[in-house]
CSV table of C-alpha atoms and ligand atoms in Angstrom, one decimal:
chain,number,residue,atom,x,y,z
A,4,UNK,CA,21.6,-6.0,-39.9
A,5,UNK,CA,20.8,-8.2,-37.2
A,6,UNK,CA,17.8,-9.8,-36.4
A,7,UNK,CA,16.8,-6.9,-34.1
A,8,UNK,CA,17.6,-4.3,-36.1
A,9,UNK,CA,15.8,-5.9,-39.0
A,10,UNK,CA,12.5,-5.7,-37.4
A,11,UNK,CA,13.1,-2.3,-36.4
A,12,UNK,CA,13.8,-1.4,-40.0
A,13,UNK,CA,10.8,-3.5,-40.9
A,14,UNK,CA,8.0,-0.5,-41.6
A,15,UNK,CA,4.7,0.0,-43.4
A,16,UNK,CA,5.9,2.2,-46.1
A,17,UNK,CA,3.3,4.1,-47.8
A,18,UNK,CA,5.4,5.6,-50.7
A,19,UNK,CA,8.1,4.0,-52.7
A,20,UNK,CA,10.6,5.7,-54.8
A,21,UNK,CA,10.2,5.2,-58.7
A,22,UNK,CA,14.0,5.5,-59.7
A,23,UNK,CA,14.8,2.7,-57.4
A,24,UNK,CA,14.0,-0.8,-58.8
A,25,UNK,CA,14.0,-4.1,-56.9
A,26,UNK,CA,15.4,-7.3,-58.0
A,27,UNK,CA,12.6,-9.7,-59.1
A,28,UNK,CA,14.9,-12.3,-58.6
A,29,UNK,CA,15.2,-11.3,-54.5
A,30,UNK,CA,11.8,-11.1,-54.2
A,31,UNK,CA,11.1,-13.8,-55.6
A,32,UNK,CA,13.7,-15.7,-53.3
A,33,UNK,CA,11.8,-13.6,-50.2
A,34,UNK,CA,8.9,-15.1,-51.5
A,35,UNK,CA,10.4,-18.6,-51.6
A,36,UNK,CA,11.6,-18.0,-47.9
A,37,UNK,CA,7.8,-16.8,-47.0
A,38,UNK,CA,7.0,-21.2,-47.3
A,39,UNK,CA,9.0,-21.8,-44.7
A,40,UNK,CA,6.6,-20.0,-42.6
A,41,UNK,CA,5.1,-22.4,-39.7
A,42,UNK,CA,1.4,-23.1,-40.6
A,43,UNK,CA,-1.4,-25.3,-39.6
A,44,UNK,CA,-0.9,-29.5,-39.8
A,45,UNK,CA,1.6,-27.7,-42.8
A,46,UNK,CA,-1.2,-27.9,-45.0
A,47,UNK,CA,0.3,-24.9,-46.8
A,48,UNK,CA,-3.4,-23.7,-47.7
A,49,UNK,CA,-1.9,-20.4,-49.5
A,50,UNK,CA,-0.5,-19.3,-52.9
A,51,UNK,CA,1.6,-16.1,-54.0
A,52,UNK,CA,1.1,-14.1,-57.1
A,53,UNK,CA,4.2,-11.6,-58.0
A,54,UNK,CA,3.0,-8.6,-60.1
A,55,UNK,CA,5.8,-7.1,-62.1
A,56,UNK,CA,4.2,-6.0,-65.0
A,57,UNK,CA,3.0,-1.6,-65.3
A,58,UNK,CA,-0.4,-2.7,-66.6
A,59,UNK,CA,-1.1,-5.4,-64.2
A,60,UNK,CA,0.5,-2.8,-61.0
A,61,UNK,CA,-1.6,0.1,-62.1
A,62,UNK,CA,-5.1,-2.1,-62.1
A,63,UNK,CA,-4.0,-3.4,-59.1
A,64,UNK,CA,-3.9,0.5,-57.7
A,65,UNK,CA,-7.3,0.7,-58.4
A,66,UNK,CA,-8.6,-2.2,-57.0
A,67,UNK,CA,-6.2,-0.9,-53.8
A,68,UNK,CA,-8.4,2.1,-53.3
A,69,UNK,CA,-5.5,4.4,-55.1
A,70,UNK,CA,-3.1,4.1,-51.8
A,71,UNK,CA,0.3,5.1,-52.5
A,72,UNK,CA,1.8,2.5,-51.0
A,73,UNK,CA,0.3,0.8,-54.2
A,74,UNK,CA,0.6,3.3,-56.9
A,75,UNK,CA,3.9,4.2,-56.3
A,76,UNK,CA,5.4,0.4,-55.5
A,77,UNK,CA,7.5,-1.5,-58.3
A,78,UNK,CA,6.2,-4.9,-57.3
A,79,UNK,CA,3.4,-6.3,-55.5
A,80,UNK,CA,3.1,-9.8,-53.8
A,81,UNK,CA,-0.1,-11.3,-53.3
A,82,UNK,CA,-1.0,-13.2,-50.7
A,83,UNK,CA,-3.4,-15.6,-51.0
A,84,UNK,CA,-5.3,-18.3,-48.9
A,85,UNK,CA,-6.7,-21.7,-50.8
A,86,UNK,CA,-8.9,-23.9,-48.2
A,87,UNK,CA,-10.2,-25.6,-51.3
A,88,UNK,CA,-6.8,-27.8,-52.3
A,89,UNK,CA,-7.5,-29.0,-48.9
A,90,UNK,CA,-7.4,-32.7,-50.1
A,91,UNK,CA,-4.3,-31.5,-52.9
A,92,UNK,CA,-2.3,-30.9,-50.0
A,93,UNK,CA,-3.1,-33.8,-47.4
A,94,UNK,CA,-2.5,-36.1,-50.0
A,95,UNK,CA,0.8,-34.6,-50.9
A,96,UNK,CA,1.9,-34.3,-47.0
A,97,UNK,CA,0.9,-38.0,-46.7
A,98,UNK,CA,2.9,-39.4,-49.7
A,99,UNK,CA,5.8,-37.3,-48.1
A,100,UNK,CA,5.6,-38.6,-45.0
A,101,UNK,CA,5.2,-42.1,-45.6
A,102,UNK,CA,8.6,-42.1,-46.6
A,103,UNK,CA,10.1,-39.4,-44.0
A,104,UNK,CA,9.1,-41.7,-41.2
A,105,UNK,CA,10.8,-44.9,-43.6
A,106,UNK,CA,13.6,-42.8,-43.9
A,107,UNK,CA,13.8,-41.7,-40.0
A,108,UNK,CA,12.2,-43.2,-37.6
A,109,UNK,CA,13.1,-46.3,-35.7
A,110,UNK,CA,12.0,-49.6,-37.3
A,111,UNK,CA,9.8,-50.5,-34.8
A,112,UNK,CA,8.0,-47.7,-34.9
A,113,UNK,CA,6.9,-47.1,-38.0
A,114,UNK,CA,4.2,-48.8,-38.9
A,115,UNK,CA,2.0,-47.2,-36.0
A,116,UNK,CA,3.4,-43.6,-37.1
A,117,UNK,CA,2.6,-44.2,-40.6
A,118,UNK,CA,-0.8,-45.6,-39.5
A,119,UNK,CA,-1.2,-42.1,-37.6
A,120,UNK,CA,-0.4,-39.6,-40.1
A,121,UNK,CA,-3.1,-42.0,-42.6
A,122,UNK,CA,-5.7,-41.7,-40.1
A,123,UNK,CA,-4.7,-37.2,-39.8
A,124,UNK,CA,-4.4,-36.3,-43.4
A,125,UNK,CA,-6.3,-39.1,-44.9
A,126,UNK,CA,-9.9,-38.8,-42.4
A,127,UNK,CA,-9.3,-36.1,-39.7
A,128,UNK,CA,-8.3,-33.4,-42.0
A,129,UNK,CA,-10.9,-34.2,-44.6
A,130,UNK,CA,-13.3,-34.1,-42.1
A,131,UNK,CA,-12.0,-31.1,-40.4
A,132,UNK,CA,-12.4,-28.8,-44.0
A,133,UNK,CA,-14.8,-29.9,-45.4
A,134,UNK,CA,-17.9,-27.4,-46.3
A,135,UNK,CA,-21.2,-27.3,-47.0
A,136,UNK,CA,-22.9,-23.7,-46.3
A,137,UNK,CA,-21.7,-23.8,-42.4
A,138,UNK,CA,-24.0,-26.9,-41.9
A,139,UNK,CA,-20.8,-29.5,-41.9
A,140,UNK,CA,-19.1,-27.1,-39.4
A,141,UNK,CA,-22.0,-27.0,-36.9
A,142,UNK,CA,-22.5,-30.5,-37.0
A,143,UNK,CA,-18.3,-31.0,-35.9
A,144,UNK,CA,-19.0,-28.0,-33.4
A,145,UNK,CA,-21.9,-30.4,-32.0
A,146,UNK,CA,-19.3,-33.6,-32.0
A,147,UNK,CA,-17.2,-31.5,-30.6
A,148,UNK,CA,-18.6,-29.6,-27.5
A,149,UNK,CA,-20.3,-33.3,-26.2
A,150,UNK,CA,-17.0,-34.7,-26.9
A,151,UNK,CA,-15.7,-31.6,-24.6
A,152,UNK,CA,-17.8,-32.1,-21.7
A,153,UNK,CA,-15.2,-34.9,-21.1
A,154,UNK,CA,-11.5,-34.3,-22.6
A,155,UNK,CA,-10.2,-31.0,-23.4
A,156,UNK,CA,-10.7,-31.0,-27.1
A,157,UNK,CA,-9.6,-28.2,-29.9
A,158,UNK,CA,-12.9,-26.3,-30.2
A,159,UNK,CA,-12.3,-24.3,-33.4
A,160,UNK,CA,-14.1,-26.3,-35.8
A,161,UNK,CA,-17.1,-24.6,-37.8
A,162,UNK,CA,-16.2,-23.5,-41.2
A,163,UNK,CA,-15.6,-19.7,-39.8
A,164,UNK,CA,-13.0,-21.2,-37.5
A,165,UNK,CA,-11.0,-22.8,-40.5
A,166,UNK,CA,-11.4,-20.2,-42.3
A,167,UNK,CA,-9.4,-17.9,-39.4
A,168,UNK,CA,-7.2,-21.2,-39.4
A,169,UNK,CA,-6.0,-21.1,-43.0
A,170,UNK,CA,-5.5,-16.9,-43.0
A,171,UNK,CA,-3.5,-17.3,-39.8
A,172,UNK,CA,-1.2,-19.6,-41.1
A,173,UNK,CA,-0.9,-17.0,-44.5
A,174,UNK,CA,-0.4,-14.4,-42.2
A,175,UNK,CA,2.9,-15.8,-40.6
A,176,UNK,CA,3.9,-16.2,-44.4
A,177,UNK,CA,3.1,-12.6,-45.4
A,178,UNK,CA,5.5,-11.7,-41.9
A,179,UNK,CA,8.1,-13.6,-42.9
A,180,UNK,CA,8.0,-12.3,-46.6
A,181,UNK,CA,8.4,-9.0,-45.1
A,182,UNK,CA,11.3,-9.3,-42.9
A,183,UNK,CA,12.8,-11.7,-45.6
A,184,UNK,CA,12.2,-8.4,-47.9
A,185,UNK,CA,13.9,-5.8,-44.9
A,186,UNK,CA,17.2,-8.0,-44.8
A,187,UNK,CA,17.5,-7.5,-48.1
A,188,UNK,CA,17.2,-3.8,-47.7
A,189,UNK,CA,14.2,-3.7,-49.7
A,190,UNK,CA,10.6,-2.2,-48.3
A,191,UNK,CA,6.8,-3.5,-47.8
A,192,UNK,CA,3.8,-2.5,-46.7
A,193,UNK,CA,0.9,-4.8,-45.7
A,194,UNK,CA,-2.7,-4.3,-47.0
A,195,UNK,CA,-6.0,-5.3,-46.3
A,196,UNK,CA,-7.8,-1.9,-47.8
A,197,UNK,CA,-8.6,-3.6,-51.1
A,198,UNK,CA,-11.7,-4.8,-53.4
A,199,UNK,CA,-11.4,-8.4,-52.8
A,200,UNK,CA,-13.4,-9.4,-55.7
A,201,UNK,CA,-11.5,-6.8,-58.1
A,202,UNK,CA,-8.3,-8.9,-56.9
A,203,UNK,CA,-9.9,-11.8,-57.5
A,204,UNK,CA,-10.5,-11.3,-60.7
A,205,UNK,CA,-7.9,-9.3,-61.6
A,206,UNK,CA,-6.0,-12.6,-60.9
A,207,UNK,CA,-7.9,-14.7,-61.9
A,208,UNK,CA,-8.5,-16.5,-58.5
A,209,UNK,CA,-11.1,-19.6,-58.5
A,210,UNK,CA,-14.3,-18.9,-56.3
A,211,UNK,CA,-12.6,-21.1,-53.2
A,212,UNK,CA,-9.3,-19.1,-52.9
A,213,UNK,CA,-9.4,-15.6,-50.4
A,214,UNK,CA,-7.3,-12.9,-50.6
A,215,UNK,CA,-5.5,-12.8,-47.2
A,216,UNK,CA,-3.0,-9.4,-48.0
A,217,UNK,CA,-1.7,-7.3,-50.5
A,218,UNK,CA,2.1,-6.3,-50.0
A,219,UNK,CA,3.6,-3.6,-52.2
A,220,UNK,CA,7.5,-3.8,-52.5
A,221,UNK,CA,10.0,-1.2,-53.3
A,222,UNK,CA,11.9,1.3,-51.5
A,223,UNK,CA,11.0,4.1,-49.4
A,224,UNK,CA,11.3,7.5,-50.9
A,225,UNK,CA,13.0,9.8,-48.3
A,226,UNK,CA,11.0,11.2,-45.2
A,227,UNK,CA,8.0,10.6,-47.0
A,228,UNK,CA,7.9,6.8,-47.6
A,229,UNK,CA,7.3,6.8,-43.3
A,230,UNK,CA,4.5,8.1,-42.2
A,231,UNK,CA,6.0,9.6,-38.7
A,232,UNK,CA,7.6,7.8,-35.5
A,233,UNK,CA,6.3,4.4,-34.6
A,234,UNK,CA,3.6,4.1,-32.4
A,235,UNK,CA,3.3,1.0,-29.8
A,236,UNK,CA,0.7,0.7,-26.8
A,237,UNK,CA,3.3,0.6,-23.9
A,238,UNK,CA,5.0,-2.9,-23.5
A,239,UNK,CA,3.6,-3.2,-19.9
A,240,UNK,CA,0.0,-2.7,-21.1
A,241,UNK,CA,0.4,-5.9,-23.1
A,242,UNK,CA,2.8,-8.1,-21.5
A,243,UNK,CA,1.3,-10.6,-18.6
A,244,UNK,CA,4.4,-12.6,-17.0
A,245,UNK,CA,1.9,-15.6,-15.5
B,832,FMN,C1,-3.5,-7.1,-41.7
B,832,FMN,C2,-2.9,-5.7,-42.0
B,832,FMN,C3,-3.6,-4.8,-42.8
B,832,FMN,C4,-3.1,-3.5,-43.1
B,832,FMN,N1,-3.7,-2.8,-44.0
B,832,FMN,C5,-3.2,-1.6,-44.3
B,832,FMN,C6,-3.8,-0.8,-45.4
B,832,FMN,O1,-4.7,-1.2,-46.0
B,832,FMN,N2,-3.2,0.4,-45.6
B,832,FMN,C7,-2.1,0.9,-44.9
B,832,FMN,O2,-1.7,2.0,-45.3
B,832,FMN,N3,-1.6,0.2,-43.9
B,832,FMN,C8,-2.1,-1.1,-43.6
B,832,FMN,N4,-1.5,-1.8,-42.7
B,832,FMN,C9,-0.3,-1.4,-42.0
B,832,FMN,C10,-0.5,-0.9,-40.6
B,832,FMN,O3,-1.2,0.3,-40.5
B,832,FMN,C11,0.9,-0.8,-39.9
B,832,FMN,O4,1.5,-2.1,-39.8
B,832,FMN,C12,0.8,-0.3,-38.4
B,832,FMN,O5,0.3,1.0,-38.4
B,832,FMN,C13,2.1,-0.4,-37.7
B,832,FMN,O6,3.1,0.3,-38.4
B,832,FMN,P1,4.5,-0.4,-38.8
B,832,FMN,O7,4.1,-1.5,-39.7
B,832,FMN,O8,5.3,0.7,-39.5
B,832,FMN,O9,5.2,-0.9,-37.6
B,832,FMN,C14,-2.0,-3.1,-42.4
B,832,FMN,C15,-1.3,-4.0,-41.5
B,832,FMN,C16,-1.8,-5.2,-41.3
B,832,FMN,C17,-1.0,-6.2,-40.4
């Protein structure tokens, strides 16, 4: 298939069929593929928990509000958003880096690009996710509108926005996953019609990570695994050419 006809193969199927497994090994290479996703300052703020097991699939069911697309899957990928290894990750993105720029970028410049990615990952990004119970995100929302009145400035700084921020950027993951998963042949279906905190502890999340989707995997089981034609709101409704 080619690109096109991989996202028109792409569907949310709702019923899988039992007597055909999936290879965890490809899925766990789609999941591999999901990280290299684009996402915000690459800060990689999610995780990705693989259910194989029949104990593990059929609490998951439950916790799924008994949808099919659940109950009947062979797999389940879990994506998962963590804001809280904020400073994890910046530091890790730093260290890297420090040597890509040594590694690429002309002699002369490096020093100041070096100095610039210390001054992003090392202050602005702490500064940008940290959290206290909204208060640290109104005070950057008050920086940031007086600030405004001047420059153009990003506005989407309260704790809510980098919240949206870090699910985004999981989102694009989850989408790749999926048509990672379709060019393999193989089917998915993404949820948000779960009990977040039965995931959570079903997994054993900490109290900082979200669960962004759930994505049961298998393959579709005849006419029934689609529910019906696909519906989209006509092109020209939605398109603006500016
Ligand atoms: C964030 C998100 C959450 C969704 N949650 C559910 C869900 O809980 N149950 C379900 O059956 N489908 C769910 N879907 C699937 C959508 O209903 C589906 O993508 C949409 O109807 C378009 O159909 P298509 O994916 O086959 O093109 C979800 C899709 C997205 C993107």
């Amino acid at each position: 298939m080619n690109l096109e006809e991989i996202l028109n193969y792409r569907r949310s199927v709702r019923v899988y069929d039992k007597e055909k497994q999936i290879d965890t090994d490809k899925v766990r290479h789609c999941i591999e593929l999901a990280t290299l996703a684009p996402n915000s300052s690459n800060m990689q703020l999610w995780e990705f928990y693989h259910i194989t097991t029949p104990e593990l699939l059929n609490k998951m069911a439950t916790a799924c509000l008994d949808q099919t697309a659940v109950s009947t899957a062979s797999q389940l990928v879990v994506f998962v958003t963590r804001r809280d290894l904020y400073r994890k990750r910046a530091k890790a993105i730093f260290e890297f880096e420090e040597g890509n720029i040594q590694r690429n970028s002309p002699k002369e410049r490096q020093e100041k690009r070096i100095k610039d990615r210390k001054l992003y990952y090392g202050k602005l990004i702490p500064f940008l996710y940290a959290r206290f119970f909204g208060i640290l995100g109104l005070f950057r929302k008050l920086i940031v509108s007086i600030i405004g009145i001047f420059h153009p400035i990003v506005r989407q700084v309260s704790e809510g926005d980098i919240r949206v921020v870090v699910h985004k950027t999981c989102g694009l993951a989850a989408q790749t996953f999926m048509i990672a998963m379709a060019n393999e042949g193989y089917d998915t279906c993404p949820l948000e019609g779960f009990d977040s905190k039965q995931v959570k502890k079903l997994l054993k999340l900490p109290y900082g990570a979200e669960v962004n989707m759930v994505i049961p995997c298998g393959i579709r089981k005849g006419d029934e695994g689609i529910w019906g034609e696909r519906f989209r709101i006509p092109f020209e409704e939605v398109y603006h050419k500016m």
